[in-house]
Tab-separated table of C-alpha atoms in Angstrom:
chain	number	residue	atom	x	y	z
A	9	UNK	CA	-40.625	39.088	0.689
A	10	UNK	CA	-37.304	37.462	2.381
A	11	UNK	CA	-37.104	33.514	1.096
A	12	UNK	CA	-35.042	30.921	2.860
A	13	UNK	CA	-33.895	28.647	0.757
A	14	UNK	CA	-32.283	24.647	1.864
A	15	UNK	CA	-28.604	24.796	0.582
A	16	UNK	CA	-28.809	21.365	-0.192
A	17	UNK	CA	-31.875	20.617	-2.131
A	18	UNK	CA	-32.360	24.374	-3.774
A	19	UNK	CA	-36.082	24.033	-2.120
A	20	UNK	CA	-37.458	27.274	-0.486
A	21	UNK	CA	-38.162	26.620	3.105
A	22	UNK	CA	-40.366	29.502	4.369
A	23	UNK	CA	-41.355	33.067	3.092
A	24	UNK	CA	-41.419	35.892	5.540
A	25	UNK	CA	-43.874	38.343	3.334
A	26	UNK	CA	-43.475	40.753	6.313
A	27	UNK	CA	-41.894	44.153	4.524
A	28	UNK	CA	-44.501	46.410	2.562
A	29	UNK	CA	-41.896	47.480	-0.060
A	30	UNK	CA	-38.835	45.708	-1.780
A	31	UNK	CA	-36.258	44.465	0.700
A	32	UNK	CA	-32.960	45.530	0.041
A	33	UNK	CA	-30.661	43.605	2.337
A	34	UNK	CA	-30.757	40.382	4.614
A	35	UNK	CA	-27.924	39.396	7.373
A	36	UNK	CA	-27.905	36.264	9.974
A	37	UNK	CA	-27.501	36.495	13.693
A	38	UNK	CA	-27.061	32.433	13.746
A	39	UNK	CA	-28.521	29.881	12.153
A	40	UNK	CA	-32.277	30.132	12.886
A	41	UNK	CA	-32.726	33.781	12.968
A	42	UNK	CA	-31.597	37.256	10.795
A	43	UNK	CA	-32.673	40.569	10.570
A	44	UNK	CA	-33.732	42.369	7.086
A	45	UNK	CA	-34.602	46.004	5.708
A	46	UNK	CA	-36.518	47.644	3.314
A	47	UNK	CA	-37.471	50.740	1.468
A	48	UNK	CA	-40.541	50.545	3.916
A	49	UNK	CA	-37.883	52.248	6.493
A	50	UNK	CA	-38.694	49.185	8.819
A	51	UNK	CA	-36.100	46.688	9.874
A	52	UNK	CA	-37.836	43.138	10.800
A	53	UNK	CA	-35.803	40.356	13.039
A	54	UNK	CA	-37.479	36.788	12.038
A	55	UNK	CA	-36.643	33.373	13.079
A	56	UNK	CA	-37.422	29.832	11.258
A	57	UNK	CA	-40.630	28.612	11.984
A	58	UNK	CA	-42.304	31.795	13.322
A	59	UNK	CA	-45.251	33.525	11.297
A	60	UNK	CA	-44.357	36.814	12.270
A	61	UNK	CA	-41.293	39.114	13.290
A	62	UNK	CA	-39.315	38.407	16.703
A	63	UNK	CA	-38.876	42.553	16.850
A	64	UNK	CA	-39.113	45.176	14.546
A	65	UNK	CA	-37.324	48.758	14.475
A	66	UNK	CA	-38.412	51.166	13.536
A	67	UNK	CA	-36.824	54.894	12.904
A	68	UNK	CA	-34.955	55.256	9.802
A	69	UNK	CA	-36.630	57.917	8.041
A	70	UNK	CA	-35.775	57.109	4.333
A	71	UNK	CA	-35.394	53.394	3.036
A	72	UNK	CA	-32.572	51.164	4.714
A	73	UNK	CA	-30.150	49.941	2.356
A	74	UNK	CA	-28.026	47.649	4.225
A	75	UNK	CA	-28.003	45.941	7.748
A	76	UNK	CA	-25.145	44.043	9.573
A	77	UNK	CA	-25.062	41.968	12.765
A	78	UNK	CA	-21.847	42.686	15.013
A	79	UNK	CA	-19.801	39.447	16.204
A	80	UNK	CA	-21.376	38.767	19.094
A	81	UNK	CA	-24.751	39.176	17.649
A	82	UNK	CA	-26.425	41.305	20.104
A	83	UNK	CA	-25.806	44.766	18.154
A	84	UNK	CA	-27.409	45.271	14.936
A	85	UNK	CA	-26.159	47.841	12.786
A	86	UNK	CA	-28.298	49.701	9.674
A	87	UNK	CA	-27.932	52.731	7.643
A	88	UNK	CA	-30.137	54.653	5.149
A	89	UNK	CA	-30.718	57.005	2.663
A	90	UNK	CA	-31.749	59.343	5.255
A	91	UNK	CA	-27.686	59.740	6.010
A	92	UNK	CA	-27.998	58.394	9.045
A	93	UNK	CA	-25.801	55.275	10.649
A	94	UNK	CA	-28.214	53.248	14.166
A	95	UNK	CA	-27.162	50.887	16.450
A	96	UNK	CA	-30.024	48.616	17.562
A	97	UNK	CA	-29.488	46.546	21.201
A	98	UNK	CA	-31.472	43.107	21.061
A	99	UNK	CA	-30.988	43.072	24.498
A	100	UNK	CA	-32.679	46.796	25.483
A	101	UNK	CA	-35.031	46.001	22.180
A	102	UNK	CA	-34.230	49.674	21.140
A	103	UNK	CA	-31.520	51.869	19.524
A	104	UNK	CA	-28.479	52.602	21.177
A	105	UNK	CA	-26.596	55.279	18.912
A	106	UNK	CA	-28.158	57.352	16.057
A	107	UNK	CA	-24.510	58.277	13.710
A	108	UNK	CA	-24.830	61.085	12.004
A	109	UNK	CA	-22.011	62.738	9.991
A	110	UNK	CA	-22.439	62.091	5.900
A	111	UNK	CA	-23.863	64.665	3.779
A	112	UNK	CA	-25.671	61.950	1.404
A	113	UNK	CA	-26.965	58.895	1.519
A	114	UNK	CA	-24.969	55.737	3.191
A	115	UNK	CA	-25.258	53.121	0.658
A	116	UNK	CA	-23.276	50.143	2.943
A	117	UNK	CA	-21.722	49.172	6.493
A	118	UNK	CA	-19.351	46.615	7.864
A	119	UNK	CA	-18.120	45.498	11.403
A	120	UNK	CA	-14.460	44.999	11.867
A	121	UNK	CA	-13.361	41.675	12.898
A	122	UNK	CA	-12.261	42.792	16.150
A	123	UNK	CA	-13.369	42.807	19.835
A	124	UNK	CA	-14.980	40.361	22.108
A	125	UNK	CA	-16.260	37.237	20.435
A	126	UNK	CA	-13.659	37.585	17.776
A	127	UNK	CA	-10.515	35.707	16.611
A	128	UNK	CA	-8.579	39.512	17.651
A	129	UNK	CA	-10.243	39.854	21.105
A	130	UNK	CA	-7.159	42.599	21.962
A	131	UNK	CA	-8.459	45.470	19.203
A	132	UNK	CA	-11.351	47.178	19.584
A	133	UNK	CA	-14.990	46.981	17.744
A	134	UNK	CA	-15.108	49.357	14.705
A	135	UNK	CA	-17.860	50.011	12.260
A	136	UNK	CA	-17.388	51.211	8.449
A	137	UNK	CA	-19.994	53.702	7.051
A	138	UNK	CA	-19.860	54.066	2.828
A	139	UNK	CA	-21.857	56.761	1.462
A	140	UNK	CA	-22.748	58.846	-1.503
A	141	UNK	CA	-20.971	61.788	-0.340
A	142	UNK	CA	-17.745	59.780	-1.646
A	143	UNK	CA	-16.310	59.556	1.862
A	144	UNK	CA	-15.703	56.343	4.303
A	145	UNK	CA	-16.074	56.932	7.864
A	146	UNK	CA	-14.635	54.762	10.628
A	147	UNK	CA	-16.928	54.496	14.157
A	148	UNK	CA	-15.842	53.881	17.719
A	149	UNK	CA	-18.990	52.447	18.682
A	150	UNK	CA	-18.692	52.137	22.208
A	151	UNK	CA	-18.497	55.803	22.147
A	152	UNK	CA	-20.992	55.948	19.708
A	153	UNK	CA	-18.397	58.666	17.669
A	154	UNK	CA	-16.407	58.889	14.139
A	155	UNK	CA	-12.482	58.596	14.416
A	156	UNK	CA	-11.447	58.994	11.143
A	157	UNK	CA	-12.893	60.093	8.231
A	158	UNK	CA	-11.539	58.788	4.908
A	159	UNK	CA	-11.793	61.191	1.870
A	160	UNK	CA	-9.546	60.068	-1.173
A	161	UNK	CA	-12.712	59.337	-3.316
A	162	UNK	CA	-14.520	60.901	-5.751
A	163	UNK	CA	-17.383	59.768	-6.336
A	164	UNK	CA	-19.592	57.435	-4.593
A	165	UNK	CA	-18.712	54.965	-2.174
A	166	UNK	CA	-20.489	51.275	-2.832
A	167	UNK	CA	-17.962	49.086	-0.529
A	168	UNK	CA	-15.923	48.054	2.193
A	169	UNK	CA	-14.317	45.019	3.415
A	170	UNK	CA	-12.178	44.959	6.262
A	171	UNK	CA	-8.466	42.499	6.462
A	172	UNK	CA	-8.979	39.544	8.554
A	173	UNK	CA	-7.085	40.900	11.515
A	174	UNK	CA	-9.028	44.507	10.962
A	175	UNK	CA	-5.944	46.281	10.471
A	176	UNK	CA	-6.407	47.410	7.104
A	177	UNK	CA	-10.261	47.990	5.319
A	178	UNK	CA	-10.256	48.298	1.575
A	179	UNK	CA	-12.923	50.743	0.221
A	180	UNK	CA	-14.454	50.582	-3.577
A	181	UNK	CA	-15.499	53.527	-5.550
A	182	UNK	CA	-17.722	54.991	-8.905
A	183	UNK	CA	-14.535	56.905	-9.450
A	184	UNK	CA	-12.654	53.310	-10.460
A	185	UNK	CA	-10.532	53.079	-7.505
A	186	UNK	CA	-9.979	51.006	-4.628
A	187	UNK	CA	-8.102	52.387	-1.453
A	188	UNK	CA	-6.214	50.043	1.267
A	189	UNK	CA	-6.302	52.244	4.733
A	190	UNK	CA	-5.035	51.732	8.197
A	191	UNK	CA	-7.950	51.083	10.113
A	192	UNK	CA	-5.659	52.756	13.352
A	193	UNK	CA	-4.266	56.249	12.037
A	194	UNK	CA	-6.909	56.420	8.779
A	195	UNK	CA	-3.732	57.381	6.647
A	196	UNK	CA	-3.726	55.953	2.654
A	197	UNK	CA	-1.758	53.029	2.257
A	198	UNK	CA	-2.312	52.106	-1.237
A	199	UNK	CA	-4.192	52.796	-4.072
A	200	UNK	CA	-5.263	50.882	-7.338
A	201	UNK	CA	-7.570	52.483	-10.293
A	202	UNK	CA	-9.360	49.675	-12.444
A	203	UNK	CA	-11.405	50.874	-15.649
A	204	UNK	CA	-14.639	50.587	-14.182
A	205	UNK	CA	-16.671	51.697	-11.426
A	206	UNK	CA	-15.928	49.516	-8.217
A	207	UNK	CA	-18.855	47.731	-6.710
A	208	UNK	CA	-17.669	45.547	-4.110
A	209	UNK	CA	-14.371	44.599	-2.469
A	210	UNK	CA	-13.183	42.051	-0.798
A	211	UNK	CA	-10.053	40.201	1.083
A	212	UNK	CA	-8.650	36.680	0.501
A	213	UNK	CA	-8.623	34.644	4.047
A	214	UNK	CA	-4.900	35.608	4.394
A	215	UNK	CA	-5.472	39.430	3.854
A	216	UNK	CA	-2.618	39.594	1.360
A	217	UNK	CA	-4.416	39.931	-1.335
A	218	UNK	CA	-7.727	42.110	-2.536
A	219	UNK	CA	-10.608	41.144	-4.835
A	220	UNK	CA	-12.727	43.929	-6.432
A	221	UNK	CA	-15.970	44.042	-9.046
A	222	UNK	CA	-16.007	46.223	-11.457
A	223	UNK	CA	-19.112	47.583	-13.872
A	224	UNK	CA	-17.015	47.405	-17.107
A	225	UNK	CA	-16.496	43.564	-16.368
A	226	UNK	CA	-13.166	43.773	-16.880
A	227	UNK	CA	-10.592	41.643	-15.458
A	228	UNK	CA	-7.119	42.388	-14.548
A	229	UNK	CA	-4.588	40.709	-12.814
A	230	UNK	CA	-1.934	43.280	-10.589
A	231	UNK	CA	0.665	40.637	-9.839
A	232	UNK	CA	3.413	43.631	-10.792
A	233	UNK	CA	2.290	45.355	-7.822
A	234	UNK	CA	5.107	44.870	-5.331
A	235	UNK	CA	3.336	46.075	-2.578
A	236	UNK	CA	1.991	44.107	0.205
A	237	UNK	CA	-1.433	43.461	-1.349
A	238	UNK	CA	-1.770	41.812	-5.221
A	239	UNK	CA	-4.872	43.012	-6.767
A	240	UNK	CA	-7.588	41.702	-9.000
A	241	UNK	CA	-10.777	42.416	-10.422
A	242	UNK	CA	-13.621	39.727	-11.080
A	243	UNK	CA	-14.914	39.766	-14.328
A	244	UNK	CA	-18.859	40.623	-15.134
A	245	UNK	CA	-19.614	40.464	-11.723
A	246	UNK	CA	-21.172	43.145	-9.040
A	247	UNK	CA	-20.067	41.291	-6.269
A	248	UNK	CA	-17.245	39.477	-5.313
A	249	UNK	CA	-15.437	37.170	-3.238
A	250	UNK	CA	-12.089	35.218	-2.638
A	251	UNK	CA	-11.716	31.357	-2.043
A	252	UNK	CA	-10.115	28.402	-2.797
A	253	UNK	CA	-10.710	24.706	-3.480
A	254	UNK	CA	-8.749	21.623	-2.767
A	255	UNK	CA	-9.072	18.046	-3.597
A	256	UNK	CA	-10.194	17.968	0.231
A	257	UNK	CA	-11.214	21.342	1.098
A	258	UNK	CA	-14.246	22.990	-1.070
A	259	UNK	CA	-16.253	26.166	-0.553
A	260	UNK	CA	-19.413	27.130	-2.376
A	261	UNK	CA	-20.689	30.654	-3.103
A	262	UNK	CA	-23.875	32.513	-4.248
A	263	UNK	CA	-23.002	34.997	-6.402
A	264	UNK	CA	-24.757	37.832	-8.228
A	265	UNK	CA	-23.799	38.455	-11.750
A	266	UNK	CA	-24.923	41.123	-14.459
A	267	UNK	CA	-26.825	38.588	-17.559
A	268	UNK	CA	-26.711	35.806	-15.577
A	269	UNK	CA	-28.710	33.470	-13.021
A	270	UNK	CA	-27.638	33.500	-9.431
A	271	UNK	CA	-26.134	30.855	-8.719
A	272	UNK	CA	-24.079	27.922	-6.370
A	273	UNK	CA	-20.221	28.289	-7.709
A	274	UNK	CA	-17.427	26.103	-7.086
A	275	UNK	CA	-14.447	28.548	-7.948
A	276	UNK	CA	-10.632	28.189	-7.958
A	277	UNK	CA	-9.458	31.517	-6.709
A	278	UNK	CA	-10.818	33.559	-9.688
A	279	UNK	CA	-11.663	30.440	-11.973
A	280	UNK	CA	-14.892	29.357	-12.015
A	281	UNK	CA	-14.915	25.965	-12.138
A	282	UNK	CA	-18.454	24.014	-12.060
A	283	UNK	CA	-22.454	25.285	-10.830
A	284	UNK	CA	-23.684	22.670	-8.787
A	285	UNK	CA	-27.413	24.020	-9.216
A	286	UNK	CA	-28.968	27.228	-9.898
A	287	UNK	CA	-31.301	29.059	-7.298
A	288	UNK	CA	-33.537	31.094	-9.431
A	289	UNK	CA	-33.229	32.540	-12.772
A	290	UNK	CA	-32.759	36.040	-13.239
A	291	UNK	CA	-34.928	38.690	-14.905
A	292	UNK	CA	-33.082	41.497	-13.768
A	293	UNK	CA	-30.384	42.697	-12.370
A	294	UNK	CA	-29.520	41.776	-8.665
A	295	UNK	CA	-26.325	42.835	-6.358
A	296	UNK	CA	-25.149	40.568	-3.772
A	297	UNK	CA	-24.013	37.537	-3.030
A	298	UNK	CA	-22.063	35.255	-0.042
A	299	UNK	CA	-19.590	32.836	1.125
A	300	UNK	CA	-20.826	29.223	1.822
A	301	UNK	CA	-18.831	28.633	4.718
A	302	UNK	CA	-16.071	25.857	5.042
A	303	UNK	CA	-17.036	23.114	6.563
A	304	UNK	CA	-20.725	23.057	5.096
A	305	UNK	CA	-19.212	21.419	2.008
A	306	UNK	CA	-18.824	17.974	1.320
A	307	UNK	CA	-14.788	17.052	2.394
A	308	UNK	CA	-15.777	13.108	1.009
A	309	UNK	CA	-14.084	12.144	-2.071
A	310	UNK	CA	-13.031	15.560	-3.233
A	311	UNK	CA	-14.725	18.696	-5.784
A	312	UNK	CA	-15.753	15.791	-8.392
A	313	UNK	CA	-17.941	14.053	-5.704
A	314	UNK	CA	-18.933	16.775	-4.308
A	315	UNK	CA	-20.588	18.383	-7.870
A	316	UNK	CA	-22.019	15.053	-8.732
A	317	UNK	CA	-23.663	15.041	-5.050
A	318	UNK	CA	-25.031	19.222	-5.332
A	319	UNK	CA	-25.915	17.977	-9.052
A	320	UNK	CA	-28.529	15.963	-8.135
A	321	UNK	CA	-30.500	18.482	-6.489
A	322	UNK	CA	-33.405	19.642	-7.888
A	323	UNK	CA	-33.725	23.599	-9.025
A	324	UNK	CA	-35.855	26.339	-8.126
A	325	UNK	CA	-36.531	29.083	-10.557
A	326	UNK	CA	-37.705	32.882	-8.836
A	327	UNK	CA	-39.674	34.682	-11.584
A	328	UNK	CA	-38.702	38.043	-9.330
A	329	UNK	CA	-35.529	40.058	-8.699
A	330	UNK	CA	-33.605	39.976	-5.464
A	331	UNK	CA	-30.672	41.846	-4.394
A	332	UNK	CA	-29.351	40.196	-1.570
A	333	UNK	CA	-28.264	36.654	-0.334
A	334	UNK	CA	-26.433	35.772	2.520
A	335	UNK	CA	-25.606	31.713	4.531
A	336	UNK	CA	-26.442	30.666	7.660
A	337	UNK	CA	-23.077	29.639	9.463
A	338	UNK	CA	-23.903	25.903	9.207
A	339	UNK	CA	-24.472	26.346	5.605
A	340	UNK	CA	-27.462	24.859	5.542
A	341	UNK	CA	-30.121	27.605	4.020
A	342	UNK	CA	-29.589	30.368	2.256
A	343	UNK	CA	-31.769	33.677	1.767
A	344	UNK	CA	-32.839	36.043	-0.426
């Protein structure tokens, strides 16, 4: 089951009870309708206020662990333990390109923040692939073919996050490391090795810096590090994510943390700093969380105003696991 949740009052909205099996990953095409996936191999595109799915795909032959909208919204991408990378076209309602190149499972994808519809309309559309086979592939997907493939890891890949201006894409690891590449040549730029397996990665809004999760929970700060991106891990998270409040400017963010409940944090870089109100309360373990965007926070008054306002929202508790959550772009609802 997929929940939408208001952002505001903590109320769920509408359930979309449409998968057979345990959903794995949710992503928004605007801010009425998003596509999820499933172990049931079946991807399901649903919009607010409709009782049943707007399309469904089908042809992943194993469960789909992750699916990804492009920037223009009219490409959806997905990819599956069946090793295999699809395109899906909302506007020929079918898929487009069927990637296949890893030798295990793909466990994650992202779209670079380049092309048409983007704030780099000069650079072309790329697509990241991390699998199991411990390698990162890069995708022309106009072409519908690889153009680099990225093999510095050694064990499996969980994530990648690609540089605001897409010219770099960070890559997180089992094997403790995170890489920085050149999204153009595919060459190594950098390398850092934490003391924990690397879940999730993840760039700062002025891609100088790099924010990773490790499993050991540790936390370490890489200020020494001379070169061009300062490095940090979040602490006793799986997920993780860079942002920064002001006595003006404010940004909330649902997070998913090992032992604790999912949440709405107000954060100071790395610095938690207050949780407005609690979603639902974990009984196991879940993996993802997202950005609340921008301007969906209250500007009024400043953080303290804006915690006593969130504070007065009532809380709903889950008495399930989830393992996803992403915003709309107003910031209105959230989902699970």
């Amino acid at each position: 089951t997929t929940i939408i949740w208001d952002a505001h009052t903590g109320e769920a909205k509408q359930q979309f009870p449409f998968h057979s099996a345990p959903a794995l990953d949710v992503d928004w095409q605007n801010n009425t309708t998003f596509a999820s996936c499933s172990t049931d191999m079946c991807i399901h595109v649903c919009r607010l206020g409709c009782d049943r799915p707007v399309k469904t795909f089908q042809g992943h032959t194993n469960e789909v662990n992750a699916i990804k909208w492009d920037p223009s919204g009219m490409l959806l991408a997905s990819c599956s333990d069946d090793m295999t990378l699809k395109i899906w076209s909302m506007k020929q309602d079918t898929c487009v390109h069927d990637l296949q190149a890893h030798s295990k499972e793909i466990y994650t994808i992202k779209w670079s923040p380049t092309g048409p519809a983007t704030s780099n309309p000069n650079s072309n559309i790329m697509l990241a692939s991390a699998s199991f086979d411990s390698t990162v592939r890069l995708w022309d997907v106009e072409r519908g073919v690889c153009i680099h493939t990225l093999t510095k890891h050694q064990e499996p890949v969980y994530s990648v996050a690609f540089s605001p201006d897409g010219k770099y894409l960070a890559s997180g690891s089992f094997d403790k490391c995170v890489h920085i590449w050149n999204t153009q040549s595919g060459s190594l730029v950098h390398s850092y090795r934490g003391t924990g397996g690397i879940f999730e990665v993840c760039w700062n809004a002025r891609g100088d810096k790099v924010g990773a999760s490790a499993s050991d929970g540790s936390t370490q700060a890489g200020s020494e590090v001379a070169y061009p991106f300062p490095f940090s891990f979040m602490k006793g998270t799986w997920n993780s994510g860079w942002k920064r409040v002001s006595p003006l400017d404010g940004q909330r963010d649902t997070s998913a943390a090992r032992e604790e409940r999912p949440a709405l944090w107000l954060e100071e870089e790395l610095g938690v700093l207050r949780v407005p109100f609690i979603l639902a309360a974990r009984r196991r373990e879940m993996k993802n969380r997202a950005l609340w965007p921008q301007e969906a926070f209250p500007k009024r008054g400043g953080i303290e105003e804006a915690i006593r306002t969130d504070n007065s929202a009532p809380c709903r508790l889950l008495a399930t696991s989830f393992r996803s959550s992403v915003i709309t772009p107003d910031g209105r609802c959230t989902k699970s």
